[in-house]
Amino acid sequence: MRVAQVPGPGKQFEIVERPIPQPTPGTVRIKVAACGICHSDSLVKEGLWPGIQYPRVPGHEVAGTIDEIGAGVTGWTTGQRVGVGWHGGYCGRCDSCRRGDLFACETQQVTGISFDGGYGEYMIAPVSAVARFPDELPAVEAAPLLCAGITTFNALRNSGARAGDVVAVLGLGGLGHLGVQYAAKMGFQTVAIARGKDKEPLARQLGAMIYIDSRSQDPAVELAKLGGARVIISTVTSGEAMSAVQGGLAVKGTLMVIGAAQTMQVSPMVLIGGARSVKGWYSGTAIDSQDTLAFSARTGVRSMNEILPLERVNEAYDRMMSGKARFRVVLTMK
Ligand SMILES: [Zn+2]
Ligand SMILES: [Zn+2]
């Protein structure tokens, strides 16, 4: 099989031939159809995650088909369409797992970091990391839902917002373009906040009822005019942009952070005066991926992708890193 591996920190991807791996107990082998490229793959490419063993095959937006089943695996069959996301499985025995917080498993693995991911024709995945993939969703189109999709979908559905509430999505990139669609389909009064008037038609096409141009308008003031946002989902990586919206939260509103900015400023007065909160959200586990895919299939939420074959992985990665891709970059296998 061919895979795209990172030979060492900071090195270019190389396409290599490897033997097709055999599934170990508790795992399945997946024939990969498509794999999205996520900004977090730079953790592998640049060596920013401690303890990575190289060479490593990244990729945690994997769509494919179960091809072989390891010993002890029940409930899954060969030929079944599946996806694998960031969460690379849980042990079921540690204190976090026993409390039901599978996402925080103390021995948790990360797909494409702890073990080889989806930038290749086959991969081995722990069965606890596998999500069922609806038949009506094309693999290439839906692969990014396994990270960018689940992250926004799961944050929104755990945000405490109810149908009809004002929910703002800050940022209109890889995460934000999905967040706006999910928020609208979930029945929230959906507000998109992005930089520049030119993004407004796209925001509205994705389902935003209100658009705030943060270049010419103050998002906090505009949200306050609507009575304040019950939830603001922040998908941007600028701490400054995140800090600027907190004044637009309604009483008891929540700023939900899913974009990894280095730092942000929070005003204690904003928090205290209206019992407001700032909260982070992880993406989710395999069952959350499965829910994301099913919801997307039913409601028509789709990722907008630029598609390239595996051989062009270096170009595809650079395109993702440039920030110019509209909006996710997906690798396809033959
Ligand atoms: Zn990701
Ligand atoms: Zn555990």
PDB file of N, CA, C and O in Angstrom, residues 10-70:
ATOM      1  N   GLY A  10       9.447  18.548  10.967  1.00  0.00           N
ATOM      2  CA  GLY A  10       9.830  19.602  10.035  1.00  0.00           C
ATOM      3  C   GLY A  10      10.152  19.113   8.626  1.00  0.00           C
ATOM      4  O   GLY A  10      10.497  19.907   7.757  1.00  0.00           O
ATOM      5  N   LYS A  11      10.072  17.797   8.391  1.00  0.00           N
ATOM      6  CA  LYS A  11      10.394  17.244   7.073  1.00  0.00           C
ATOM      7  C   LYS A  11       9.164  17.252   6.153  1.00  0.00           C
ATOM      8  O   LYS A  11       8.031  17.248   6.607  1.00  0.00           O
ATOM      9  N   GLN A  12       9.456  17.232   4.829  1.00  0.00           N
ATOM     10  CA  GLN A  12       8.393  17.124   3.833  1.00  0.00           C
ATOM     11  C   GLN A  12       7.762  15.723   3.888  1.00  0.00           C
ATOM     12  O   GLN A  12       8.424  14.757   4.280  1.00  0.00           O
ATOM     13  N   PHE A  13       6.512  15.614   3.447  1.00  0.00           N
ATOM     14  CA  PHE A  13       5.890  14.295   3.340  1.00  0.00           C
ATOM     15  C   PHE A  13       6.608  13.488   2.274  1.00  0.00           C
ATOM     16  O   PHE A  13       7.056  14.038   1.268  1.00  0.00           O
ATOM     17  N   GLU A  14       6.678  12.175   2.465  1.00  0.00           N
ATOM     18  CA  GLU A  14       7.169  11.296   1.403  1.00  0.00           C
ATOM     19  C   GLU A  14       6.165  10.167   1.200  1.00  0.00           C
ATOM     20  O   GLU A  14       5.585   9.668   2.144  1.00  0.00           O
ATOM     21  N   ILE A  15       5.958   9.837  -0.095  1.00  0.00           N
ATOM     22  CA  ILE A  15       5.064   8.718  -0.427  1.00  0.00           C
ATOM     23  C   ILE A  15       5.910   7.446  -0.433  1.00  0.00           C
ATOM     24  O   ILE A  15       6.911   7.386  -1.147  1.00  0.00           O
ATOM     25  N   VAL A  16       5.521   6.472   0.376  1.00  0.00           N
ATOM     26  CA  VAL A  16       6.287   5.218   0.450  1.00  0.00           C
ATOM     27  C   VAL A  16       5.351   4.024   0.296  1.00  0.00           C
ATOM     28  O   VAL A  16       4.151   4.120   0.544  1.00  0.00           O
ATOM     29  N   GLU A  17       5.950   2.908  -0.091  1.00  0.00           N
ATOM     30  CA  GLU A  17       5.222   1.630  -0.155  1.00  0.00           C
ATOM     31  C   GLU A  17       5.455   0.901   1.156  1.00  0.00           C
ATOM     32  O   GLU A  17       6.585   0.848   1.649  1.00  0.00           O
ATOM     33  N   ARG A  18       4.375   0.359   1.712  1.00  0.00           N
ATOM     34  CA  ARG A  18       4.503  -0.442   2.937  1.00  0.00           C
ATOM     35  C   ARG A  18       3.638  -1.679   2.769  1.00  0.00           C
ATOM     36  O   ARG A  18       2.672  -1.661   2.019  1.00  0.00           O
ATOM     37  N   PRO A  19       3.935  -2.753   3.522  1.00  0.00           N
ATOM     38  CA  PRO A  19       3.029  -3.905   3.510  1.00  0.00           C
ATOM     39  C   PRO A  19       1.687  -3.492   4.113  1.00  0.00           C
ATOM     40  O   PRO A  19       1.665  -2.659   5.038  1.00  0.00           O
ATOM     41  N   ILE A  20       0.608  -4.055   3.619  1.00  0.00           N
ATOM     42  CA  ILE A  20      -0.708  -3.775   4.202  1.00  0.00           C
ATOM     43  C   ILE A  20      -0.735  -4.371   5.612  1.00  0.00           C
ATOM     44  O   ILE A  20      -0.455  -5.554   5.787  1.00  0.00           O
ATOM     45  N   PRO A  21      -1.028  -3.546   6.651  1.00  0.00           N
ATOM     46  CA  PRO A  21      -0.926  -4.037   8.030  1.00  0.00           C
ATOM     47  C   PRO A  21      -2.076  -4.974   8.397  1.00  0.00           C
ATOM     48  O   PRO A  21      -3.169  -4.892   7.833  1.00  0.00           O
ATOM     49  N   GLN A  22      -1.808  -5.862   9.359  1.00  0.00           N
ATOM     50  CA  GLN A  22      -2.839  -6.786   9.853  1.00  0.00           C
ATOM     51  C   GLN A  22      -3.466  -6.212  11.120  1.00  0.00           C
ATOM     52  O   GLN A  22      -2.754  -5.702  11.976  1.00  0.00           O
ATOM     53  N   PRO A  23      -4.800  -6.307  11.248  1.00  0.00           N
ATOM     54  CA  PRO A  23      -5.425  -5.790  12.468  1.00  0.00           C
ATOM     55  C   PRO A  23      -5.075  -6.644  13.697  1.00  0.00           C
ATOM     56  O   PRO A  23      -5.083  -7.866  13.621  1.00  0.00           O
ATOM     57  N   THR A  24      -4.740  -5.980  14.783  1.00  0.00           N
ATOM     58  CA  THR A  24      -4.442  -6.639  16.051  1.00  0.00           C
ATOM     59  C   THR A  24      -5.763  -6.810  16.811  1.00  0.00           C
ATOM     60  O   THR A  24      -6.787  -6.251  16.390  1.00  0.00           O
ATOM     61  N   PRO A  25      -5.786  -7.560  17.926  1.00  0.00           N
ATOM     62  CA  PRO A  25      -7.039  -7.715  18.670  1.00  0.00           C
ATOM     63  C   PRO A  25      -7.644  -6.357  19.056  1.00  0.00           C
ATOM     64  O   PRO A  25      -6.925  -5.439  19.462  1.00  0.00           O
ATOM     65  N   GLY A  26      -8.951  -6.231  18.887  1.00  0.00           N
ATOM     66  CA  GLY A  26      -9.634  -4.986  19.266  1.00  0.00           C
ATOM     67  C   GLY A  26      -9.559  -3.881  18.228  1.00  0.00           C
ATOM     68  O   GLY A  26      -9.989  -2.756  18.476  1.00  0.00           O
ATOM     69  N   THR A  27      -9.004  -4.197  17.056  1.00  0.00           N
ATOM     70  CA  THR A  27      -8.891  -3.170  16.008  1.00  0.00           C
ATOM     71  C   THR A  27      -9.522  -3.664  14.705  1.00  0.00           C
ATOM     72  O   THR A  27      -9.813  -4.846  14.555  1.00  0.00           O
ATOM     73  N   VAL A  28      -9.717  -2.731  13.790  1.00  0.00           N
ATOM     74  CA  VAL A  28     -10.157  -3.099  12.443  1.00  0.00           C
ATOM     75  C   VAL A  28      -9.216  -2.457  11.426  1.00  0.00           C
ATOM     76  O   VAL A  28      -8.576  -1.443  11.719  1.00  0.00           O
ATOM     77  N   ARG A  29      -9.137  -3.069  10.262  1.00  0.00           N
ATOM     78  CA  ARG A  29      -8.394  -2.440   9.169  1.00  0.00           C
ATOM     79  C   ARG A  29      -9.383  -1.705   8.276  1.00  0.00           C
ATOM     80  O   ARG A  29     -10.433  -2.263   7.923  1.00  0.00           O
ATOM     81  N   ILE A  30      -9.054  -0.485   7.945  1.00  0.00           N
ATOM     82  CA  ILE A  30      -9.931   0.336   7.111  1.00  0.00           C
ATOM     83  C   ILE A  30      -9.254   0.618   5.782  1.00  0.00           C
ATOM     84  O   ILE A  30      -8.089   1.038   5.751  1.00  0.00           O
ATOM     85  N   LYS A  31     -10.006   0.372   4.705  1.00  0.00           N
ATOM     86  CA  LYS A  31      -9.540   0.788   3.381  1.00  0.00           C
ATOM     87  C   LYS A  31      -9.993   2.232   3.228  1.00  0.00           C
ATOM     88  O   LYS A  31     -11.189   2.512   3.215  1.00  0.00           O
ATOM     89  N   VAL A  32      -9.037   3.137   3.173  1.00  0.00           N
ATOM     90  CA  VAL A  32      -9.345   4.561   3.202  1.00  0.00           C
ATOM     91  C   VAL A  32      -9.795   5.036   1.816  1.00  0.00           C
ATOM     92  O   VAL A  32      -9.157   4.709   0.808  1.00  0.00           O
ATOM     93  N   ALA A  33     -10.887   5.787   1.784  1.00  0.00           N
ATOM     94  CA  ALA A  33     -11.340   6.383   0.529  1.00  0.00           C
ATOM     95  C   ALA A  33     -10.867   7.836   0.438  1.00  0.00           C
ATOM     96  O   ALA A  33     -10.451   8.314  -0.620  1.00  0.00           O
ATOM     97  N   ALA A  34     -10.955   8.533   1.562  1.00  0.00           N
ATOM     98  CA  ALA A  34     -10.570   9.944   1.592  1.00  0.00           C
ATOM     99  C   ALA A  34     -10.162  10.323   2.998  1.00  0.00           C
ATOM    100  O   ALA A  34     -10.616   9.726   3.973  1.00  0.00           O
ATOM    101  N   CYS A  35      -9.281  11.328   3.093  1.00  0.00           N
ATOM    102  CA  CYS A  35      -8.888  11.824   4.417  1.00  0.00           C
ATOM    103  C   CYS A  35      -8.695  13.329   4.330  1.00  0.00           C
ATOM    104  O   CYS A  35      -7.963  13.823   3.466  1.00  0.00           O
ATOM    105  N   GLY A  36      -9.350  14.050   5.207  1.00  0.00           N
ATOM    106  CA  GLY A  36      -9.206  15.493   5.249  1.00  0.00           C
ATOM    107  C   GLY A  36      -7.878  15.889   5.877  1.00  0.00           C
ATOM    108  O   GLY A  36      -7.300  15.144   6.667  1.00  0.00           O
ATOM    109  N   ILE A  37      -7.402  17.068   5.495  1.00  0.00           N
ATOM    110  CA  ILE A  37      -6.182  17.620   6.100  1.00  0.00           C
ATOM    111  C   ILE A  37      -6.618  18.702   7.078  1.00  0.00           C
ATOM    112  O   ILE A  37      -7.335  19.624   6.708  1.00  0.00           O
ATOM    113  N   CYS A  38      -6.210  18.545   8.323  1.00  0.00           N
ATOM    114  CA  CYS A  38      -6.619  19.472   9.381  1.00  0.00           C
ATOM    115  C   CYS A  38      -5.400  20.260   9.843  1.00  0.00           C
ATOM    116  O   CYS A  38      -4.273  19.763   9.773  1.00  0.00           O
ATOM    117  N   HIS A  39      -5.634  21.459  10.339  1.00  0.00           N
ATOM    118  CA  HIS A  39      -4.512  22.263  10.825  1.00  0.00           C
ATOM    119  C   HIS A  39      -3.743  21.531  11.918  1.00  0.00           C
ATOM    120  O   HIS A  39      -2.524  21.689  12.052  1.00  0.00           O
ATOM    121  N   SER A  40      -4.440  20.692  12.685  1.00  0.00           N
ATOM    122  CA  SER A  40      -3.767  19.937  13.760  1.00  0.00           C
ATOM    123  C   SER A  40      -2.757  18.927  13.221  1.00  0.00           C
ATOM    124  O   SER A  40      -1.921  18.432  13.977  1.00  0.00           O
ATOM    125  N   ASP A  41      -2.822  18.616  11.933  1.00  0.00           N
ATOM    126  CA  ASP A  41      -1.821  17.712  11.363  1.00  0.00           C
ATOM    127  C   ASP A  41      -0.426  18.351  11.386  1.00  0.00           C
ATOM    128  O   ASP A  41       0.581  17.652  11.254  1.00  0.00           O
ATOM    129  N   SER A  42      -0.408  19.673  11.557  1.00  0.00           N
ATOM    130  CA  SER A  42       0.896  20.353  11.668  1.00  0.00           C
ATOM    131  C   SER A  42       1.610  19.935  12.962  1.00  0.00           C
ATOM    132  O   SER A  42       2.830  20.052  13.054  1.00  0.00           O
ATOM    133  N   LEU A  43       0.880  19.423  13.943  1.00  0.00           N
ATOM    134  CA  LEU A  43       1.513  18.933  15.174  1.00  0.00           C
ATOM    135  C   LEU A  43       2.465  17.777  14.850  1.00  0.00           C
ATOM    136  O   LEU A  43       3.514  17.636  15.464  1.00  0.00           O
ATOM    137  N   VAL A  44       2.060  16.958  13.865  1.00  0.00           N
ATOM    138  CA  VAL A  44       2.894  15.830  13.435  1.00  0.00           C
ATOM    139  C   VAL A  44       3.986  16.327  12.489  1.00  0.00           C
ATOM    140  O   VAL A  44       5.160  16.031  12.649  1.00  0.00           O
ATOM    141  N   LYS A  45       3.562  17.127  11.513  1.00  0.00           N
ATOM    142  CA  LYS A  45       4.486  17.598  10.480  1.00  0.00           C
ATOM    143  C   LYS A  45       5.644  18.403  11.095  1.00  0.00           C
ATOM    144  O   LYS A  45       6.785  18.246  10.701  1.00  0.00           O
ATOM    145  N   GLU A  46       5.320  19.241  12.061  1.00  0.00           N
ATOM    146  CA  GLU A  46       6.346  20.111  12.643  1.00  0.00           C
ATOM    147  C   GLU A  46       6.908  19.574  13.963  1.00  0.00           C
ATOM    148  O   GLU A  46       7.733  20.233  14.597  1.00  0.00           O
ATOM    149  N   GLY A  47       6.405  18.431  14.414  1.00  0.00           N
ATOM    150  CA  GLY A  47       6.941  17.840  15.649  1.00  0.00           C
ATOM    151  C   GLY A  47       6.545  18.592  16.913  1.00  0.00           C
ATOM    152  O   GLY A  47       7.315  18.684  17.860  1.00  0.00           O
ATOM    153  N   LEU A  48       5.345  19.141  16.926  1.00  0.00           N
ATOM    154  CA  LEU A  48       4.923  19.980  18.057  1.00  0.00           C
ATOM    155  C   LEU A  48       4.218  19.192  19.161  1.00  0.00           C
ATOM    156  O   LEU A  48       3.871  19.742  20.189  1.00  0.00           O
ATOM    157  N   TRP A  49       3.969  17.907  18.917  1.00  0.00           N
ATOM    158  CA  TRP A  49       3.284  17.080  19.912  1.00  0.00           C
ATOM    159  C   TRP A  49       4.344  16.183  20.563  1.00  0.00           C
ATOM    160  O   TRP A  49       5.067  15.492  19.862  1.00  0.00           O
ATOM    161  N   PRO A  50       4.432  16.190  21.891  1.00  0.00           N
ATOM    162  CA  PRO A  50       5.501  15.421  22.534  1.00  0.00           C
ATOM    163  C   PRO A  50       5.371  13.907  22.311  1.00  0.00           C
ATOM    164  O   PRO A  50       4.268  13.367  22.356  1.00  0.00           O
ATOM    165  N   GLY A  51       6.490  13.279  22.075  1.00  0.00           N
ATOM    166  CA  GLY A  51       6.555  11.817  22.060  1.00  0.00           C
ATOM    167  C   GLY A  51       6.130  11.130  20.771  1.00  0.00           C
ATOM    168  O   GLY A  51       5.947   9.915  20.767  1.00  0.00           O
ATOM    169  N   ILE A  52       5.987  11.878  19.674  1.00  0.00           N
ATOM    170  CA  ILE A  52       5.593  11.219  18.415  1.00  0.00           C
ATOM    171  C   ILE A  52       6.735  10.336  17.916  1.00  0.00           C
ATOM    172  O   ILE A  52       7.894  10.740  17.926  1.00  0.00           O
ATOM    173  N   GLN A  53       6.374   9.127  17.495  1.00  0.00           N
ATOM    174  CA  GLN A  53       7.376   8.240  16.914  1.00  0.00           C
ATOM    175  C   GLN A  53       7.313   8.367  15.395  1.00  0.00           C
ATOM    176  O   GLN A  53       6.256   8.174  14.799  1.00  0.00           O
ATOM    177  N   TYR A  54       8.455   8.702  14.800  1.00  0.00           N
ATOM    178  CA  TYR A  54       8.534   8.869  13.347  1.00  0.00           C
ATOM    179  C   TYR A  54       9.168   7.648  12.718  1.00  0.00           C
ATOM    180  O   TYR A  54       9.941   6.975  13.395  1.00  0.00           O
ATOM    181  N   PRO A  55       8.901   7.360  11.440  1.00  0.00           N
ATOM    182  CA  PRO A  55       7.953   8.085  10.587  1.00  0.00           C
ATOM    183  C   PRO A  55       6.508   7.891  11.053  1.00  0.00           C
ATOM    184  O   PRO A  55       6.170   6.839  11.592  1.00  0.00           O
ATOM    185  N   ARG A  56       5.691   8.916  10.818  1.00  0.00           N
ATOM    186  CA  ARG A  56       4.295   8.856  11.228  1.00  0.00           C
ATOM    187  C   ARG A  56       3.406   9.258  10.054  1.00  0.00           C
ATOM    188  O   ARG A  56       3.746  10.168   9.294  1.00  0.00           O
ATOM    189  N   VAL A  57       2.284   8.586   9.919  1.00  0.00           N
ATOM    190  CA  VAL A  57       1.280   8.917   8.898  1.00  0.00           C
ATOM    191  C   VAL A  57       0.179   9.697   9.596  1.00  0.00           C
ATOM    192  O   VAL A  57      -0.510   9.142  10.445  1.00  0.00           O
ATOM    193  N   PRO A  58       0.002  10.989   9.300  1.00  0.00           N
ATOM    194  CA  PRO A  58      -1.055  11.760   9.963  1.00  0.00           C
ATOM    195  C   PRO A  58      -2.437  11.464   9.368  1.00  0.00           C
ATOM    196  O   PRO A  58      -2.565  10.612   8.476  1.00  0.00           O
ATOM    197  N   GLY A  59      -3.429  12.186   9.842  1.00  0.00           N
ATOM    198  CA  GLY A  59      -4.766  12.092   9.257  1.00  0.00           C
ATOM    199  C   GLY A  59      -5.811  11.614  10.233  1.00  0.00           C
ATOM    200  O   GLY A  59      -5.809  10.442  10.632  1.00  0.00           O
ATOM    201  N   HIS A  60      -6.709  12.520  10.638  1.00  0.00           N
ATOM    202  CA  HIS A  60      -7.777  12.140  11.572  1.00  0.00           C
ATOM    203  C   HIS A  60      -9.147  12.599  11.065  1.00  0.00           C
ATOM    204  O   HIS A  60     -10.042  12.895  11.840  1.00  0.00           O
ATOM    205  N   GLU A  61      -9.276  12.673   9.735  1.00  0.00           N
ATOM    206  CA  GLU A  61     -10.594  12.926   9.118  1.00  0.00           C
ATOM    207  C   GLU A  61     -10.762  11.833   8.064  1.00  0.00           C
ATOM    208  O   GLU A  61     -10.749  12.084   6.871  1.00  0.00           O
ATOM    209  N   VAL A  62     -10.910  10.610   8.555  1.00  0.00           N
ATOM    210  CA  VAL A  62     -10.804   9.433   7.698  1.00  0.00           C
ATOM    211  C   VAL A  62     -12.180   8.882   7.329  1.00  0.00           C
ATOM    212  O   VAL A  62     -13.005   8.635   8.206  1.00  0.00           O
ATOM    213  N   ALA A  63     -12.394   8.685   6.042  1.00  0.00           N
ATOM    214  CA  ALA A  63     -13.625   8.029   5.579  1.00  0.00           C
ATOM    215  C   ALA A  63     -13.227   6.817   4.744  1.00  0.00           C
ATOM    216  O   ALA A  63     -12.376   6.922   3.857  1.00  0.00           O
ATOM    217  N   GLY A  64     -13.818   5.671   5.055  1.00  0.00           N
ATOM    218  CA  GLY A  64     -13.461   4.470   4.311  1.00  0.00           C
ATOM    219  C   GLY A  64     -14.382   3.313   4.612  1.00  0.00           C
ATOM    220  O   GLY A  64     -15.536   3.509   5.015  1.00  0.00           O
ATOM    221  N   THR A  65     -13.847   2.106   4.428  1.00  0.00           N
ATOM    222  CA  THR A  65     -14.637   0.886   4.566  1.00  0.00           C
ATOM    223  C   THR A  65     -13.848  -0.131   5.372  1.00  0.00           C
ATOM    224  O   THR A  65     -12.641  -0.271   5.153  1.00  0.00           O
ATOM    225  N   ILE A  66     -14.517  -0.824   6.290  1.00  0.00           N
ATOM    226  CA  ILE A  66     -13.836  -1.884   7.040  1.00  0.00           C
ATOM    227  C   ILE A  66     -13.469  -3.012   6.073  1.00  0.00           C
ATOM    228  O   ILE A  66     -14.287  -3.472   5.279  1.00  0.00           O
ATOM    229  N   ASP A  67     -12.217  -3.425   6.179  1.00  0.00           N
ATOM    230  CA  ASP A  67     -11.655  -4.338   5.194  1.00  0.00           C
ATOM    231  C   ASP A  67     -11.258  -5.664   5.849  1.00  0.00           C
ATOM    232  O   ASP A  67     -11.258  -6.712   5.210  1.00  0.00           O
ATOM    233  N   GLU A  68     -10.939  -5.595   7.151  1.00  0.00           N
ATOM    234  CA  GLU A  68     -10.535  -6.801   7.886  1.00  0.00           C
ATOM    235  C   GLU A  68     -10.774  -6.520   9.370  1.00  0.00           C
ATOM    236  O   GLU A  68     -10.584  -5.401   9.831  1.00  0.00           O
ATOM    237  N   ILE A  69     -11.200  -7.555  10.092  1.00  0.00           N
ATOM    238  CA  ILE A  69     -11.555  -7.372  11.498  1.00  0.00           C
ATOM    239  C   ILE A  69     -10.601  -8.140  12.393  1.00  0.00           C
ATOM    240  O   ILE A  69     -10.308  -9.311  12.135  1.00  0.00           O
ATOM    241  N   GLY A  70     -10.118  -7.481  13.453  1.00  0.00           N
ATOM    242  CA  GLY A  70      -9.190  -8.119  14.392  1.00  0.00           C
ATOM    243  C   GLY A  70      -9.922  -9.021  15.370  1.00  0.00           C
ATOM    244  O   GLY A  70     -11.157  -8.965  15.500  1.00  0.00           O
TER     245      GLY A  70
END
